[in-house]
XYZ file of N, CA and C in Angstrom:
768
model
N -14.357 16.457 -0.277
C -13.644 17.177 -1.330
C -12.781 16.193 -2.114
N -12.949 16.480 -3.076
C -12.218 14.935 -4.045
C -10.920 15.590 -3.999
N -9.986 14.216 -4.300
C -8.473 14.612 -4.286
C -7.861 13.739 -5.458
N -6.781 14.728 -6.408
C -6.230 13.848 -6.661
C -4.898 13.878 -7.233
N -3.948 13.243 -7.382
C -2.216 13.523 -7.426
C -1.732 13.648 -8.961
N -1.395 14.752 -9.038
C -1.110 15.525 -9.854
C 0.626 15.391 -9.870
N 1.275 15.346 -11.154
C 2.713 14.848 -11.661
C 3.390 16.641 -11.379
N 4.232 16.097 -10.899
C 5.621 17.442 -10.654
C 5.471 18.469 -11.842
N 5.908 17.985 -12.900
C 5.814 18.962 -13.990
C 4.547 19.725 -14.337
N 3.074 19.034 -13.671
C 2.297 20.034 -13.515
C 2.083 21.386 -12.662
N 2.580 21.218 -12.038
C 2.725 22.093 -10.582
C 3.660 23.417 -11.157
N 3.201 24.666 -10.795
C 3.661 25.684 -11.355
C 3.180 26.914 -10.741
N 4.061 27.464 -9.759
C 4.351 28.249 -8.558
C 3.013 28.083 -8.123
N 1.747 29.059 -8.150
C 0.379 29.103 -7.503
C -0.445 27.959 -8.145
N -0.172 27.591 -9.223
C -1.040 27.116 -9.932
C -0.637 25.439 -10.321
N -1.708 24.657 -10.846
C -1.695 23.309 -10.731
C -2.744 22.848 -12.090
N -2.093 22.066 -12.769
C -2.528 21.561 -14.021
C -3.207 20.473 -14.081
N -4.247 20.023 -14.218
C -4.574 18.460 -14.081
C -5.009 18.009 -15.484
N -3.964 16.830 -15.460
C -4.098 16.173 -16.817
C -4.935 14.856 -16.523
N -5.025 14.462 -18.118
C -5.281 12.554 -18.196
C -6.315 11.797 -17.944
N -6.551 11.088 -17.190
C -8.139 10.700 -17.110
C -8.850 11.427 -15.909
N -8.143 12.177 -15.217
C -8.762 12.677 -14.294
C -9.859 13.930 -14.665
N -9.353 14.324 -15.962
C -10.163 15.302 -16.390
C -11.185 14.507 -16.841
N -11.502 13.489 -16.655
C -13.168 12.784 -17.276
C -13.758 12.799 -15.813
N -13.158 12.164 -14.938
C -13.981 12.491 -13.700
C -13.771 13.534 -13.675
N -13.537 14.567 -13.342
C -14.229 16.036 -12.749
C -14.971 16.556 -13.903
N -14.691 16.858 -15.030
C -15.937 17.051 -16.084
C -17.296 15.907 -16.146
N -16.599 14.914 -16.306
C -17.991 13.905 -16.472
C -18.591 13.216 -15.273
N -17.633 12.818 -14.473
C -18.128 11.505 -13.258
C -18.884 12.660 -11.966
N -18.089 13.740 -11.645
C -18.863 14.757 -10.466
C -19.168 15.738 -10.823
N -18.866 15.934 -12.630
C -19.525 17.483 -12.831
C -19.025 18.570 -12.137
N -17.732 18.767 -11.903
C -17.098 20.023 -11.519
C -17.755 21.153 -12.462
N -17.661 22.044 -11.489
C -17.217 23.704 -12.762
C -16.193 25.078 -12.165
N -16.050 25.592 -12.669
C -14.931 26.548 -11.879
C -15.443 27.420 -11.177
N -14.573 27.292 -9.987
C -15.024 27.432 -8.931
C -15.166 26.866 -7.729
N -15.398 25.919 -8.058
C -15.270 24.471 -7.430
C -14.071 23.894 -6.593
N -13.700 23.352 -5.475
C -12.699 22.916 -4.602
C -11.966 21.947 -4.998
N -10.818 21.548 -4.798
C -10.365 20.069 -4.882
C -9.046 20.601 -3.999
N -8.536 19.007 -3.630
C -7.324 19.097 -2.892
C -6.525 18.089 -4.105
N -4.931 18.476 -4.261
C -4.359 18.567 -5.201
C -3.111 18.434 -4.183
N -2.545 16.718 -4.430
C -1.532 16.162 -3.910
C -0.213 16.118 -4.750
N 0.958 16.824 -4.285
C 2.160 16.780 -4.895
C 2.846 15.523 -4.518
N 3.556 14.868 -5.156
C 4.746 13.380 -5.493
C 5.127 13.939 -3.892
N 5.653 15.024 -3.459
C 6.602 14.901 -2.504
C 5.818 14.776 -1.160
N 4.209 14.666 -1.158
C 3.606 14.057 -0.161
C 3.027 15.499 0.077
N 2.961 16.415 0.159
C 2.264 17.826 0.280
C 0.937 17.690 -0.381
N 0.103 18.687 0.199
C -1.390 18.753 -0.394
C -1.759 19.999 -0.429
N -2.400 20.648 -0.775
C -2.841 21.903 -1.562
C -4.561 22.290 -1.639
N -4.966 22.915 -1.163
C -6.810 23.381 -1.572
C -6.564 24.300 -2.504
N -7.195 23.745 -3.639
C -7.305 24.525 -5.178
C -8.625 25.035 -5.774
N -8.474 25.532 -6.423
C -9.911 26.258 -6.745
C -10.307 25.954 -8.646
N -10.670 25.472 -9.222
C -10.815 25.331 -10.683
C -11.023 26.099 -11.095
N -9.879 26.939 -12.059
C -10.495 27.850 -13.031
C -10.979 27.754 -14.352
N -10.298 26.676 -14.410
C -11.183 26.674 -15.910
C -10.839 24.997 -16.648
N -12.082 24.714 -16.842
C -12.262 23.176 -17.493
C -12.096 22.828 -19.414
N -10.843 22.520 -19.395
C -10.735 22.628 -20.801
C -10.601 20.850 -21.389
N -10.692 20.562 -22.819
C -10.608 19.230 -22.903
C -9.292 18.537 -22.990
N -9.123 19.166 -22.580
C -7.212 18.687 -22.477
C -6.339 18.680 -20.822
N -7.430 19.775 -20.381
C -6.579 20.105 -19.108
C -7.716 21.050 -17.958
N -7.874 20.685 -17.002
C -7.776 21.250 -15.685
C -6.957 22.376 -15.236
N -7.255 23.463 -15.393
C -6.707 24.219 -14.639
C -6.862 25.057 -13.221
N -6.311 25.022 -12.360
C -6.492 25.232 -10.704
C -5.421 26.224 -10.101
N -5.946 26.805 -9.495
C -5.011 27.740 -8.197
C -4.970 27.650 -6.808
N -4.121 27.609 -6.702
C -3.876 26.940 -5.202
C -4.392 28.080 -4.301
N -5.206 27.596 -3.030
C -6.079 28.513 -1.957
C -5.060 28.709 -1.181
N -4.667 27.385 -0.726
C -3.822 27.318 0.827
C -3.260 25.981 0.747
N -1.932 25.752 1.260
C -1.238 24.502 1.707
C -2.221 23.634 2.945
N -2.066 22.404 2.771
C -2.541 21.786 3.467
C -1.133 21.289 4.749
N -1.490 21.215 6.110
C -0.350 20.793 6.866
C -1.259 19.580 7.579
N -1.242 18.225 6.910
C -1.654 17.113 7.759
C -1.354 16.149 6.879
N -1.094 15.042 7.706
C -0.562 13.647 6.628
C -1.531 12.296 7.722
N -1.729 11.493 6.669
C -2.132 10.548 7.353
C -1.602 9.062 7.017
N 0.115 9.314 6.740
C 0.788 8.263 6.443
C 0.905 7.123 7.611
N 1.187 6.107 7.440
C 1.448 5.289 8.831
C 2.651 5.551 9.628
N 3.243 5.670 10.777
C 4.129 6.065 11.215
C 5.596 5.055 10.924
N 5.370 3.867 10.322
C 6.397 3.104 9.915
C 6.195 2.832 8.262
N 7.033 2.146 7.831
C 7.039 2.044 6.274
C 6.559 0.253 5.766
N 5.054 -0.066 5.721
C 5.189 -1.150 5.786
C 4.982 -1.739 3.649
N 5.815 -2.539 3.358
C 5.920 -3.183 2.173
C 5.192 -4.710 2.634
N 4.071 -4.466 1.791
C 3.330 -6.121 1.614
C 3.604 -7.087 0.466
N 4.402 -8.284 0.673
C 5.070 -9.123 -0.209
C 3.675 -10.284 -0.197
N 3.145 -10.044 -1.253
C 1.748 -10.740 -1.799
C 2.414 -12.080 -2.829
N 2.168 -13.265 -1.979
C 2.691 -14.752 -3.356
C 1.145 -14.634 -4.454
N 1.485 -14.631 -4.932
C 0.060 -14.372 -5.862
C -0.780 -15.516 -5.858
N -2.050 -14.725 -6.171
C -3.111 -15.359 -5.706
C -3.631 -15.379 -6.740
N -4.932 -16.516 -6.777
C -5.879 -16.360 -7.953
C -6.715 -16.036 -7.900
N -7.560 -15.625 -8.858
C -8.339 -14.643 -9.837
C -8.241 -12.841 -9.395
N -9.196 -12.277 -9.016
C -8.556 -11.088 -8.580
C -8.585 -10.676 -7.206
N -7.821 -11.407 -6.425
C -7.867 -11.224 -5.381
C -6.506 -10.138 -5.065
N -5.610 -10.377 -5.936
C -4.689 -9.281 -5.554
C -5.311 -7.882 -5.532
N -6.404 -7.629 -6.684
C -6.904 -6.259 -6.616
C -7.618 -5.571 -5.776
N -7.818 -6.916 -4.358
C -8.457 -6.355 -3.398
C -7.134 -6.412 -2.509
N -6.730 -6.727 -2.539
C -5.783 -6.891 -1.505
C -4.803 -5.801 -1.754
N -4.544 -5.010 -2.766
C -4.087 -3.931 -3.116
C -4.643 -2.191 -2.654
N -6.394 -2.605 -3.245
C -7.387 -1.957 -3.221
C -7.238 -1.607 -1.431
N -7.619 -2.581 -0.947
C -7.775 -2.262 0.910
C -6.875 -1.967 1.390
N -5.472 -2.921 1.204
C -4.066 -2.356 1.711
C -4.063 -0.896 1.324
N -3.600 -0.360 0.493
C -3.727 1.169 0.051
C -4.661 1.743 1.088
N -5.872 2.026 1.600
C -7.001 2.246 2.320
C -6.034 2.306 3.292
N -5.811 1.089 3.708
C -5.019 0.468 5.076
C -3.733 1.127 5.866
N -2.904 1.626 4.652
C -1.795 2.594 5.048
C -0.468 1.659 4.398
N -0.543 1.146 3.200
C 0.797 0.334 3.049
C 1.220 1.245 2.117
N 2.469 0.768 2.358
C 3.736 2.132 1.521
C 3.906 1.447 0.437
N 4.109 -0.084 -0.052
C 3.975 -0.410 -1.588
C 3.881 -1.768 -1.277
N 3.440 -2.237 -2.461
C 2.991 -3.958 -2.881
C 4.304 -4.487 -3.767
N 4.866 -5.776 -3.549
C 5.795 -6.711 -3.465
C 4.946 -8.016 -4.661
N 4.025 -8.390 -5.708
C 3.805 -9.328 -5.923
C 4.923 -10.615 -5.889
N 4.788 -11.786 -5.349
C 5.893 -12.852 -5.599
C 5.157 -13.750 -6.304
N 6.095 -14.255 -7.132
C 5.574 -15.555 -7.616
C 6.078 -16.875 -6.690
N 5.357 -17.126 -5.521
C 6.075 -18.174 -4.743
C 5.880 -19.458 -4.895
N 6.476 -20.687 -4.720
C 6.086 -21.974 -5.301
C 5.003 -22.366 -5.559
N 3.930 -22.041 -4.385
C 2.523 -22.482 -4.429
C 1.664 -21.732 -4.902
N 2.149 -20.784 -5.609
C 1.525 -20.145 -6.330
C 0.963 -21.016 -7.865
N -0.349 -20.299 -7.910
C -0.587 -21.897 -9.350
C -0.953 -20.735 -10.183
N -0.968 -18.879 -10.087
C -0.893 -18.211 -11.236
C 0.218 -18.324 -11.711
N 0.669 -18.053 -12.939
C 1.742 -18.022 -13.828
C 1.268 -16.981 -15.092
N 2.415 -15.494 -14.859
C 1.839 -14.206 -15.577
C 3.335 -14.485 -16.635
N 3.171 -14.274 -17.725
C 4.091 -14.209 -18.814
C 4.461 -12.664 -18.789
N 5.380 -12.248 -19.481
C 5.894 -10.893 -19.763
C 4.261 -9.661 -20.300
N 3.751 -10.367 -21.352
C 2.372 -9.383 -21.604
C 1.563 -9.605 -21.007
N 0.973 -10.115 -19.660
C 0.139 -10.515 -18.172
C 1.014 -9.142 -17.704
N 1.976 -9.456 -17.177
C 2.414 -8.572 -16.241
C 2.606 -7.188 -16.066
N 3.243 -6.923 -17.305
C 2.940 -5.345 -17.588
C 1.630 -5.023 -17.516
N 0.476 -5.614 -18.432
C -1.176 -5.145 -18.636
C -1.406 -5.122 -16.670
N -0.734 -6.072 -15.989
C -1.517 -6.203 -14.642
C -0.953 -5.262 -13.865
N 0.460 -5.058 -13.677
C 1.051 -3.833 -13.396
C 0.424 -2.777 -13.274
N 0.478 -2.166 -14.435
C -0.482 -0.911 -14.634
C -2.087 -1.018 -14.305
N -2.862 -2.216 -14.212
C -3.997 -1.854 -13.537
C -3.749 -1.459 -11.875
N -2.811 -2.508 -11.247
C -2.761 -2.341 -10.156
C -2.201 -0.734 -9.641
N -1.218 -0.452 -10.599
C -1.265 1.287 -10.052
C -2.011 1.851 -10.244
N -3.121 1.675 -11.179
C -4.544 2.373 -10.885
C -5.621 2.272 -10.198
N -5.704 0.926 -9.599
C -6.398 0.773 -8.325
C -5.588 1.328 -7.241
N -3.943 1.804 -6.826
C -3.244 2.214 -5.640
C -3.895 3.862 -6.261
N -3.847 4.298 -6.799
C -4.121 5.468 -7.236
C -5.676 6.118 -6.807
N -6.759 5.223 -7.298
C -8.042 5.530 -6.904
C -7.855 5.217 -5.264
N -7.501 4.322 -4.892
C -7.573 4.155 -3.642
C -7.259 5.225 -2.563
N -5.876 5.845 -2.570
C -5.335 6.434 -2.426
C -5.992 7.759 -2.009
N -6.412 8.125 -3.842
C -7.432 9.611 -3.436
C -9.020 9.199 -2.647
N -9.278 8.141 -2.528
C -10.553 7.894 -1.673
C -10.456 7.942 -0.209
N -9.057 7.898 0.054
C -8.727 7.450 1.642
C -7.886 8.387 1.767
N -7.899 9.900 1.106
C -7.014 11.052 1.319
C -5.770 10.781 2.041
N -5.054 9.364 1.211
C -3.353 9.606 1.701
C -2.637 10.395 0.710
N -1.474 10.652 1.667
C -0.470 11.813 0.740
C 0.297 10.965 -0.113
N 0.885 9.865 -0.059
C 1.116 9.325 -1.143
C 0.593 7.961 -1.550
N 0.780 7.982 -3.311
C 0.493 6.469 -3.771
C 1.119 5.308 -3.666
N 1.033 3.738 -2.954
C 1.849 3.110 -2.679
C 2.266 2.829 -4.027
N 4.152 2.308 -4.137
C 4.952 1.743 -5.120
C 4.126 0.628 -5.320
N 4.041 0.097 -6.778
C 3.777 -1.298 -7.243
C 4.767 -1.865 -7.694
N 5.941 -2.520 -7.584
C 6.918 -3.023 -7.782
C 7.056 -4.007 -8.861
N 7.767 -4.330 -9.183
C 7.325 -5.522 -10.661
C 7.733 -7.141 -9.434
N 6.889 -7.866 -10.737
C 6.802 -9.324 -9.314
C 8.182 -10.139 -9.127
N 8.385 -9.756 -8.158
C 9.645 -11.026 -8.125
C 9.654 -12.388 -7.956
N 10.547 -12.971 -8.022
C 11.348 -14.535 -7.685
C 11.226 -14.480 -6.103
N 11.545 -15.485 -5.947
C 11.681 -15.934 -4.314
C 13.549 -15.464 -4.107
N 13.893 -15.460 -5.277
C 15.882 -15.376 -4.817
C 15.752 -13.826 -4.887
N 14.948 -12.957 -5.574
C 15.172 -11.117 -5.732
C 14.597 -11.034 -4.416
N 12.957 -11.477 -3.792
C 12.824 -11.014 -2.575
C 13.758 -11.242 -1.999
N 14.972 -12.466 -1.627
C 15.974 -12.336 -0.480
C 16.483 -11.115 -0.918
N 16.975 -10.828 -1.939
C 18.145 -10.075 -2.134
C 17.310 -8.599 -1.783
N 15.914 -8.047 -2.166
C 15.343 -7.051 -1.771
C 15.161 -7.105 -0.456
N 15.003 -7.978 0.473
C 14.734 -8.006 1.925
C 15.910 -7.195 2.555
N 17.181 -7.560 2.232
C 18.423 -6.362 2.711
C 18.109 -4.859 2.802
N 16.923 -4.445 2.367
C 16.732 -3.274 2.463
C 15.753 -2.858 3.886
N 15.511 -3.837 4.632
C 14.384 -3.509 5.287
C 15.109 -3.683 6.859
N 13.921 -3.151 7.414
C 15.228 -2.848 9.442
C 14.355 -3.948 10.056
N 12.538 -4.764 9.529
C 12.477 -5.702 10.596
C 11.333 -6.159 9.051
N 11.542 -8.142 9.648
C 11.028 -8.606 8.355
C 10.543 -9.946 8.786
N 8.960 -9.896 7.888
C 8.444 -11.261 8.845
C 7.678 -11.966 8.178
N 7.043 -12.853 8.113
C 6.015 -14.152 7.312
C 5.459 -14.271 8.146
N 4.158 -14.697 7.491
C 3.086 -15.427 8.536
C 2.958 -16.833 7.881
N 3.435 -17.653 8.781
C 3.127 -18.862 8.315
C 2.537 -19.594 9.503
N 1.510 -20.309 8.647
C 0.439 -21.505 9.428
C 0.928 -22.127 10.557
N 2.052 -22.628 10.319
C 2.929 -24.099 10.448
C 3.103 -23.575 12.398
N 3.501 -22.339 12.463
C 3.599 -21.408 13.553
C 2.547 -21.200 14.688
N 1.185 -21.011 14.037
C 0.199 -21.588 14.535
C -0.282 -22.380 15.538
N 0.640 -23.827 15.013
C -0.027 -25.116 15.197
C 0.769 -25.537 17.007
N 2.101 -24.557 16.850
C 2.846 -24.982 18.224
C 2.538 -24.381 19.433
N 3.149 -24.765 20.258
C 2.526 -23.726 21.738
C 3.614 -22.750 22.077
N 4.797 -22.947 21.386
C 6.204 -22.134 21.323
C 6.072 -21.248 20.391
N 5.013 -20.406 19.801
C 4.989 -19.676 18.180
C 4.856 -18.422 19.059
N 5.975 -17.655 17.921
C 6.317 -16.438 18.260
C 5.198 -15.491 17.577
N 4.899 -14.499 18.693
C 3.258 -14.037 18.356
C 3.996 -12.792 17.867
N 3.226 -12.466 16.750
C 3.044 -11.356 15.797
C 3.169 -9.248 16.739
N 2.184 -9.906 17.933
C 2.588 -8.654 19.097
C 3.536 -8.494 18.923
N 4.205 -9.540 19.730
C 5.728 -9.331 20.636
C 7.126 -8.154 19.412
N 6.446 -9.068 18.275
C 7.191 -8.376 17.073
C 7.168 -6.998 17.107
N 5.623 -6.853 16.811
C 5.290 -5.352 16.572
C 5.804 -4.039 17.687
N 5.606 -5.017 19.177
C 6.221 -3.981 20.133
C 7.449 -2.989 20.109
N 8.621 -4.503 19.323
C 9.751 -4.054 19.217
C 10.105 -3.170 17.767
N 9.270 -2.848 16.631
C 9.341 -1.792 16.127
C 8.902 -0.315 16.381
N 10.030 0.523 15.614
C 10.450 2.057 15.972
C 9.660 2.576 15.424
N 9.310 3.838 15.381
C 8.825 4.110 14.535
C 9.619 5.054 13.383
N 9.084 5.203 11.731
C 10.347 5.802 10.984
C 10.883 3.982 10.280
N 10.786 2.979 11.086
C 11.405 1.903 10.513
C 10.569 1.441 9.212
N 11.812 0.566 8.712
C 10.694 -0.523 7.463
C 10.725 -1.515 7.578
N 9.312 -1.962 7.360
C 9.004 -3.388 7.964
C 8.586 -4.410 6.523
N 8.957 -4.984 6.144
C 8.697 -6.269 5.131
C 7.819 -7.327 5.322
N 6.374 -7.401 4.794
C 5.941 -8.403 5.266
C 5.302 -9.126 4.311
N 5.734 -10.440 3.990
C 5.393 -11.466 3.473
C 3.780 -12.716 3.883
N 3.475 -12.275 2.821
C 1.962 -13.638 2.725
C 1.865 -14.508 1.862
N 1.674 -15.577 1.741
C 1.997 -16.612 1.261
C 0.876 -16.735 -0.066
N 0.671 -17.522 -0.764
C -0.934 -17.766 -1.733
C -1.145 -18.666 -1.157
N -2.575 -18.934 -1.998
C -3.495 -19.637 -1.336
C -3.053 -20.805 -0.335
N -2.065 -21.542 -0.819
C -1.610 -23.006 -0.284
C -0.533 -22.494 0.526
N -0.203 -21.508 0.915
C 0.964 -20.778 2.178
C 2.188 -20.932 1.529
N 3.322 -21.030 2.369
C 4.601 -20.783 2.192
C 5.010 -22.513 2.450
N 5.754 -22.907 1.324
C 6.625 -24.482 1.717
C 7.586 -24.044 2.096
N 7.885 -25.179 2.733
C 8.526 -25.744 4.039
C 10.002 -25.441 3.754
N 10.500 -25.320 2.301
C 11.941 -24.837 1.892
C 12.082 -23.559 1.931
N 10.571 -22.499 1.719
C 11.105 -21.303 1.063
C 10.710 -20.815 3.224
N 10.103 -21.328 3.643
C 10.032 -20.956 5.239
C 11.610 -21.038 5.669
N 12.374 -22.107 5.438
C 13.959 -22.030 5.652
C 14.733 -20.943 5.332
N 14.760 -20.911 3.987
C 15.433 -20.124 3.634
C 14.753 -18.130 3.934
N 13.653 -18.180 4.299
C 13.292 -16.705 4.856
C 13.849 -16.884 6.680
N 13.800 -17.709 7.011
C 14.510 -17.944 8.313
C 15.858 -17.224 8.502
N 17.068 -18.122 7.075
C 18.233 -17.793 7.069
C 18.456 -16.224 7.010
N 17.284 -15.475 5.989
C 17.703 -14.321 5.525
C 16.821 -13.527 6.625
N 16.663 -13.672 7.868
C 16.214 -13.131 9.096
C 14.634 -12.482 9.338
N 14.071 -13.560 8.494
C 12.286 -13.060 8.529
C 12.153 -13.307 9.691
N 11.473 -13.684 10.174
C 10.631 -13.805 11.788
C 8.999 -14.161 10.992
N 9.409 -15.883 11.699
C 7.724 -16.060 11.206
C 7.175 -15.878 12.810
N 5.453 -15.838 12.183
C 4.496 -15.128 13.108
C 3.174 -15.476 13.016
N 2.813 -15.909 13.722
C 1.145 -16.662 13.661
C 0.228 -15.442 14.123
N -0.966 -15.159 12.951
C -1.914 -14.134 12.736
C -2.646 -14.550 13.916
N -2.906 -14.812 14.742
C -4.026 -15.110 15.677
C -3.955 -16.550 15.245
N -4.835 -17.232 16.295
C -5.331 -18.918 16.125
C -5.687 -19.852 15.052
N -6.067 -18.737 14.316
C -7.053 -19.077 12.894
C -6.383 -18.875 11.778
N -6.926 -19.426 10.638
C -5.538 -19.620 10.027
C -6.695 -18.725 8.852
N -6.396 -17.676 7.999
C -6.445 -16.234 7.336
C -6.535 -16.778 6.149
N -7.286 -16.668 5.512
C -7.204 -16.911 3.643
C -6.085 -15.566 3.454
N -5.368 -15.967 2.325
C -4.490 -15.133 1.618
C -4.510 -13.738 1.891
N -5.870 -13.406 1.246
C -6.531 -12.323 1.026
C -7.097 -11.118 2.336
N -6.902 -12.167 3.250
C -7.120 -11.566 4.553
C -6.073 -11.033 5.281
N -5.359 -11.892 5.041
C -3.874 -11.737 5.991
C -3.189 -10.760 6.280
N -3.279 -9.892 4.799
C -2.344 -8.515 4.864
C -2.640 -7.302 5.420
N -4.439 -7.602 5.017
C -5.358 -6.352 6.214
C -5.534 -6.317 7.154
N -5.240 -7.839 8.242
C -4.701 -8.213 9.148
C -3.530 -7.407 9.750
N -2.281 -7.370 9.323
C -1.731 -7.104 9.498
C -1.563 -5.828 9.611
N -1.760 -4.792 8.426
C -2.374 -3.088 8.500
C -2.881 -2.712 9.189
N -3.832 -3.519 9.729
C -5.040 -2.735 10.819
C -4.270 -2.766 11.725
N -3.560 -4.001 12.260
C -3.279 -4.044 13.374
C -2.056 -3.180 14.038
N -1.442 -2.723 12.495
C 0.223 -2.096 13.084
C -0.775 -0.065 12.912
N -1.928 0.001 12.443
C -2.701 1.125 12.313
C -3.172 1.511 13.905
N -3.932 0.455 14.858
C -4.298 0.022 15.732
C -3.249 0.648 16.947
N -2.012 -0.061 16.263
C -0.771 -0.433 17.565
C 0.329 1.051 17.614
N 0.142 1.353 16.635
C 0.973 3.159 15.887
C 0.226 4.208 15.793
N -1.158 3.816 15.737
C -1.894 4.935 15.919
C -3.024 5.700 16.882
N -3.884 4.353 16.834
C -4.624 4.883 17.614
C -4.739 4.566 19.119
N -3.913 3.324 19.335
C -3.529 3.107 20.903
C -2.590 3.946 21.309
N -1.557 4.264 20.321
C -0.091 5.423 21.179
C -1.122 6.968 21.422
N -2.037 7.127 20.358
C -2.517 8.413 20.580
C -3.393 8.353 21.737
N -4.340 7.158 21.888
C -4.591 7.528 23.601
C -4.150 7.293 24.558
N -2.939 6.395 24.609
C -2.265 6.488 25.642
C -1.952 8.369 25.974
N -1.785 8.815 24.801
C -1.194 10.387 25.066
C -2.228 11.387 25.460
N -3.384 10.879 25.350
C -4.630 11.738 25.762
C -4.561 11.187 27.093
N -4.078 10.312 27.910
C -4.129 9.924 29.334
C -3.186 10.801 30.358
């Protein structure tokens, strides 16, 4: 059943309005007609089985069947701090994270980063990327769309990191010792309900200054396994594994 998130001001007691490009897919891309099902996600994370009454060129109109009572959010709040990467690798790494269960994307511009987005890059890229969290989103029936944040500096992530209860990097360098604090041990000690911050480096990782200074401001670096993760890998790495460790291992421990 296709799904897809519909703005507050559409929503109107039984009934549900669907605007914008979504009315080209259900008229054109699956050929709806009224009558027809959809589930119809409100901002505040609620979901809805609607029924189409009537397909107009402006607007979707729907009535709500029944509330939906199930979420398939991750049980912690994880933010992926992406150093940007080149060509479009962020759009997968957006694309899958979303899939994956991340609550919003962080682009940084970090030293080793060799993209460089000017003011009209960033907005145009912005807005694609909330439309890939968006399609994604309704493909992998989560209740909400992750935040796309505008890209920061290496000095705004410190100052945004104050917001988070546990916060970590994966850097290489961590790897290489026999003393490297493993990425588990971390994960054990988060709650659930917490927010977790996690930083990936671009292509060429994190230097050796900005690893200091995420030290000072209480990251916790963490070696991904043995092998050292292209960019692009790292963060789904990380999703699966806190998906893995929050979800589907606590749930059978509880079937035991």
């Amino acid at each position: 059943m296709q799904r897809y998130f519909v703005p507050e001001e559409n929503w109107h007691l039984e009934s549900v309005t669907i605007t914008g490009d979504d009315i080209h897919h259900i008229n054109r891309v699956v050929r709806m007609k009224p009558g027809d099902k959809i589930i119809c996600n409100h901002p505040d994370g609620h979901a809805a089985r609607c029924e189409i009454s009537s397909i107009e060129s402006d607007a979707v109109y729907s009535k709500v069947v029944e509330w939906l009572d199930q979420s398939v959010e991750l049980p912690i709040d994880v933010t992926i701090v992406q150093g940007l990467p080149k060509g479009d690798k962020l759009d997968l790494i957006i694309q899958k994270g979303t899939e994956l269960g991340a609550k919003a994307f962080i682009p940084l511009q970090a030293a080793r980063s060799v993209v460089k987005w000017d003011h009209k890059k960033l907005q145009k890229k912005t807005e694609r990327f909330a439309k890939i969290a968006k399609e994604a989103s309704e493909q992998s029936h989560r209740n909400h769309i992750p935040e796309i944040k505008q890209t920061m500096s290496f000095t705004e992530l410190i100052e945004e990191s104050n917001y988070y209860d546990v916060k970590i990097f994966a850097y290489e360098e961590e790897a290489k010792t026999k003393h490297y604090q493993a990425y588990g041990d971390i994960l054990k000690k988060i709650k659930v309900g917490q927010k977790l911050l996690v930083l990936i480096g671009p292509e060429g990782g994190i230097a050796e200054q900005e690893a200091e200074r995420l030290k000072e401001a209480d990251f916790h670096p963490v070696r991904l396994g043995p092998r050292i993760l292209r960019t692009e890998t790292a963060a789904l790495y990380i999703l699966a594994s806190i998906s893995y460790h929050f979800e589907e291992l606590r749930w059978n421990e509880c079937q035991l």
